[in-house]
Amino acid sequence: VPEIALNLNILASDVLSWTRQNCMALNATKTKCTLVNSQQKHRLVSSKNLDVSINDSPIQQVRCAKVLGEKFDESASWEPHVESLCKLLNSRLCLVRRISHYLNKSGTLRFYNACLHSKLLYCSSVWGSCSRTLLLQLLCLQKHAARIILSADYTTPSVALFSELS
């Protein structure tokens, strides 16, 4: 870990120099660091504390950080991100259910695409390699959305619903 901290401090200094050369500011209070490793390697590392600083301001080490709206954790499992995404999609599914009584299928589908599907697709090429269990949670939410949009009951196969919605 000391070598990692030394390398990170050198890189942080390089980033600070680059930002100054390009007339940009680096906010050390908003900057975080995370030691990303597998669970097995985390157990092998005796001290997980990294002493990284920018301009003598210590950089906070976190287990999970939000980067461009995506939650990234130290084991790169994407579990916090998918958990947060499921919570957001669930709350928006309640809105879809409420407005579906006032809109036709096309309008409800447009609302779904704008407010839910766009969130689901955002950076999915990055976090889409998460575990099958996490992906199944998202699939269940999509099935639920399809049933709401098409006013279908739970006995209707989801494949037929997805086919109808393209």
CSV table of C-alpha atoms in Angstrom, one decimal:
chain,number,residue,atom,x,y,z
A,1,VAL,CA,0.0,0.0,0.0
A,2,PRO,CA,2.8,2.5,0.6
A,3,GLU,CA,4.0,2.2,-3.0
A,4,ILE,CA,0.4,2.7,-4.2
A,5,ALA,CA,0.1,5.8,-2.0
A,6,LEU,CA,3.4,7.2,-3.3
A,7,ASN,CA,2.4,6.6,-7.0
A,8,LEU,CA,-1.0,8.2,-6.3
A,9,ASN,CA,0.6,11.2,-4.8
A,10,ILE,CA,2.8,11.6,-7.8
A,11,LEU,CA,-0.2,11.2,-10.2
A,12,ALA,CA,-2.2,13.7,-8.1
A,13,SER,CA,0.7,16.2,-8.4
A,14,ASP,CA,0.7,15.6,-12.2
A,15,VAL,CA,-3.0,16.2,-12.4
A,16,LEU,CA,-2.7,19.4,-10.4
A,17,SER,CA,0.0,20.6,-12.7
A,18,TRP,CA,-2.1,19.8,-15.7
A,19,THR,CA,-5.2,21.6,-14.4
A,20,ARG,CA,-3.1,24.7,-13.6
A,21,GLN,CA,-1.6,24.6,-17.1
A,22,ASN,CA,-5.0,24.5,-18.6
A,23,CYS,CA,-6.5,27.2,-16.4
A,24,MET,CA,-8.7,24.8,-14.5
A,25,ALA,CA,-9.2,24.3,-10.7
A,26,LEU,CA,-9.0,21.1,-8.8
A,27,ASN,CA,-11.2,20.9,-5.8
A,28,ALA,CA,-9.4,18.7,-3.2
A,29,THR,CA,-12.5,18.5,-1.0
A,30,LYS,CA,-14.5,16.9,-3.8
A,31,THR,CA,-11.7,14.6,-4.8
A,32,LYS,CA,-11.9,11.0,-3.4
A,33,CYS,CA,-9.7,7.9,-3.7
A,34,THR,CA,-10.7,4.2,-3.6
A,35,LEU,CA,-8.5,1.2,-3.4
A,36,VAL,CA,-10.0,-1.1,-6.0
A,37,ASN,CA,-9.2,-4.8,-5.6
A,38,SER,CA,-10.8,-8.2,-5.4
A,39,GLN,CA,-12.2,-9.3,-2.1
A,40,GLN,CA,-9.2,-11.8,-1.7
A,41,LYS,CA,-6.6,-9.1,-2.3
A,42,HIS,CA,-8.4,-6.7,0.1
A,43,ARG,CA,-7.9,-9.3,2.8
A,44,LEU,CA,-4.2,-9.6,2.0
A,45,VAL,CA,-3.5,-5.9,2.3
A,46,SER,CA,-2.8,-5.2,5.9
A,47,SER,CA,-3.4,-1.5,5.9
A,48,LYS,CA,-6.0,-0.2,3.5
A,49,ASN,CA,-5.4,3.4,4.4
A,50,LEU,CA,-3.9,5.5,1.6
A,51,ASP,CA,-2.2,8.8,2.5
A,52,VAL,CA,-2.9,10.8,-0.6
A,53,SER,CA,-3.0,14.6,-0.8
A,54,ILE,CA,-3.2,17.4,-3.2
A,55,ASN,CA,-1.6,20.7,-2.2
A,56,ASP,CA,-1.2,19.4,1.4
A,57,SER,CA,-5.0,18.7,1.5
A,58,PRO,CA,-5.7,15.1,2.4
A,59,ILE,CA,-7.8,13.2,-0.1
A,60,GLN,CA,-10.6,11.2,1.6
A,61,GLN,CA,-10.5,7.5,1.0
A,62,VAL,CA,-14.0,6.0,0.4
A,63,ARG,CA,-15.4,2.5,-0.2
A,64,CYS,CA,-17.9,3.8,-2.7
A,65,ALA,CA,-17.8,7.0,-4.8
A,66,LYS,CA,-20.2,8.6,-7.3
A,67,VAL,CA,-18.5,9.3,-10.6
A,68,LEU,CA,-20.6,11.1,-13.3
A,69,GLY,CA,-23.7,9.8,-11.5
A,70,GLU,CA,-22.5,6.2,-11.3
A,71,LYS,CA,-21.7,4.6,-8.0
A,72,PHE,CA,-18.4,2.8,-8.1
A,73,ASP,CA,-17.3,0.6,-5.2
A,74,GLU,CA,-13.9,-0.8,-4.1
A,75,SER,CA,-14.6,-4.3,-5.3
A,76,ALA,CA,-16.0,-3.1,-8.7
A,77,SER,CA,-19.1,-5.2,-8.1
A,78,TRP,CA,-21.5,-2.4,-9.1
A,79,GLU,CA,-23.9,-3.5,-6.4
A,80,PRO,CA,-24.3,0.0,-4.9
A,81,HIS,CA,-24.9,1.4,-8.3
A,82,VAL,CA,-27.6,-1.2,-9.3
A,83,GLU,CA,-29.2,-0.8,-5.8
A,84,SER,CA,-29.4,2.9,-6.3
A,85,LEU,CA,-30.7,2.5,-9.9
A,86,CYS,CA,-33.4,0.0,-8.7
A,87,LYS,CA,-34.6,2.4,-6.1
A,88,LEU,CA,-34.8,5.2,-8.6
A,89,LEU,CA,-36.6,3.0,-11.2
A,90,ASN,CA,-39.1,1.8,-8.6
A,91,SER,CA,-40.1,5.3,-7.6
A,92,ARG,CA,-40.5,6.2,-11.3
A,93,LEU,CA,-42.5,3.0,-12.0
A,94,CYS,CA,-45.0,4.4,-9.5
A,95,LEU,CA,-45.3,7.5,-11.7
A,96,VAL,CA,-45.8,5.3,-14.8
A,97,ARG,CA,-48.6,3.4,-13.1
A,98,ARG,CA,-50.3,6.7,-12.1
A,99,ILE,CA,-50.1,8.3,-15.5
A,100,SER,CA,-50.9,5.2,-17.4
A,101,HIS,CA,-54.6,5.7,-16.5
A,102,TYR,CA,-54.5,9.1,-18.3
A,103,LEU,CA,-52.4,8.3,-21.3
A,104,ASN,CA,-52.7,5.9,-24.1
A,105,LYS,CA,-50.0,3.1,-24.6
A,106,SER,CA,-47.9,5.3,-26.9
A,107,GLY,CA,-47.8,8.2,-24.3
A,108,THR,CA,-47.0,5.9,-21.5
A,109,LEU,CA,-44.2,4.3,-23.5
A,110,ARG,CA,-42.8,7.7,-24.3
A,111,PHE,CA,-42.8,8.6,-20.6
A,112,TYR,CA,-41.1,5.2,-19.7
A,113,ASN,CA,-38.4,5.8,-22.4
A,114,ALA,CA,-37.7,9.3,-21.2
A,115,CYS,CA,-37.8,8.8,-17.5
A,116,LEU,CA,-36.8,5.2,-16.9
A,117,HIS,CA,-35.2,3.6,-19.9
A,118,SER,CA,-32.8,6.5,-20.4
A,119,LYS,CA,-31.6,6.0,-16.8
A,120,LEU,CA,-31.2,2.3,-17.3
A,121,LEU,CA,-29.1,2.8,-20.4
A,122,TYR,CA,-26.8,5.5,-19.1
A,123,CYS,CA,-23.3,4.1,-18.8
A,124,SER,CA,-24.7,0.5,-19.1
A,125,SER,CA,-21.6,-0.4,-21.2
A,126,VAL,CA,-19.5,0.3,-18.1
A,127,TRP,CA,-21.6,-1.3,-15.3
A,128,GLY,CA,-23.4,-3.9,-17.5
A,129,SER,CA,-20.7,-6.5,-16.6
A,130,CYS,CA,-22.1,-6.7,-13.1
A,131,SER,CA,-23.3,-10.0,-11.7
A,132,ARG,CA,-26.2,-11.9,-13.1
A,133,THR,CA,-28.1,-11.5,-9.9
A,134,LEU,CA,-28.0,-7.7,-10.2
A,135,LEU,CA,-29.0,-7.8,-13.9
A,136,LEU,CA,-32.0,-10.0,-13.0
A,137,GLN,CA,-33.2,-7.3,-10.5
A,138,LEU,CA,-33.2,-4.8,-13.4
A,139,LEU,CA,-34.9,-7.3,-15.7
A,140,CYS,CA,-37.7,-7.7,-13.1
A,141,LEU,CA,-38.3,-4.0,-13.1
A,142,GLN,CA,-38.4,-3.9,-16.9
A,143,LYS,CA,-41.0,-6.7,-16.9
A,144,HIS,CA,-43.0,-4.8,-14.4
A,145,ALA,CA,-42.9,-1.7,-16.5
A,146,ALA,CA,-43.9,-3.6,-19.6
A,147,ARG,CA,-47.0,-5.0,-17.8
A,148,ILE,CA,-47.9,-1.5,-16.6
A,149,ILE,CA,-47.5,0.0,-20.1
A,150,LEU,CA,-49.5,-2.7,-21.8
A,151,SER,CA,-52.1,-3.1,-19.0
A,152,ALA,CA,-51.2,-6.8,-18.9
A,153,ASP,CA,-51.5,-9.2,-15.9
A,154,TYR,CA,-48.8,-11.2,-14.3
A,155,THR,CA,-49.7,-14.4,-16.2
A,156,THR,CA,-48.7,-12.8,-19.6
A,157,PRO,CA,-45.3,-14.0,-20.6
A,158,SER,CA,-42.8,-11.2,-20.6
A,159,VAL,CA,-41.3,-12.2,-23.9
A,160,ALA,CA,-44.6,-11.4,-25.6
A,161,LEU,CA,-44.7,-8.1,-23.8
A,162,PHE,CA,-41.2,-7.1,-24.8
A,163,SER,CA,-41.9,-8.2,-28.4
A,164,GLU,CA,-45.0,-6.0,-28.6
A,165,LEU,CA,-43.0,-3.0,-27.2
A,166,SER,CA,-40.0,-3.7,-29.4
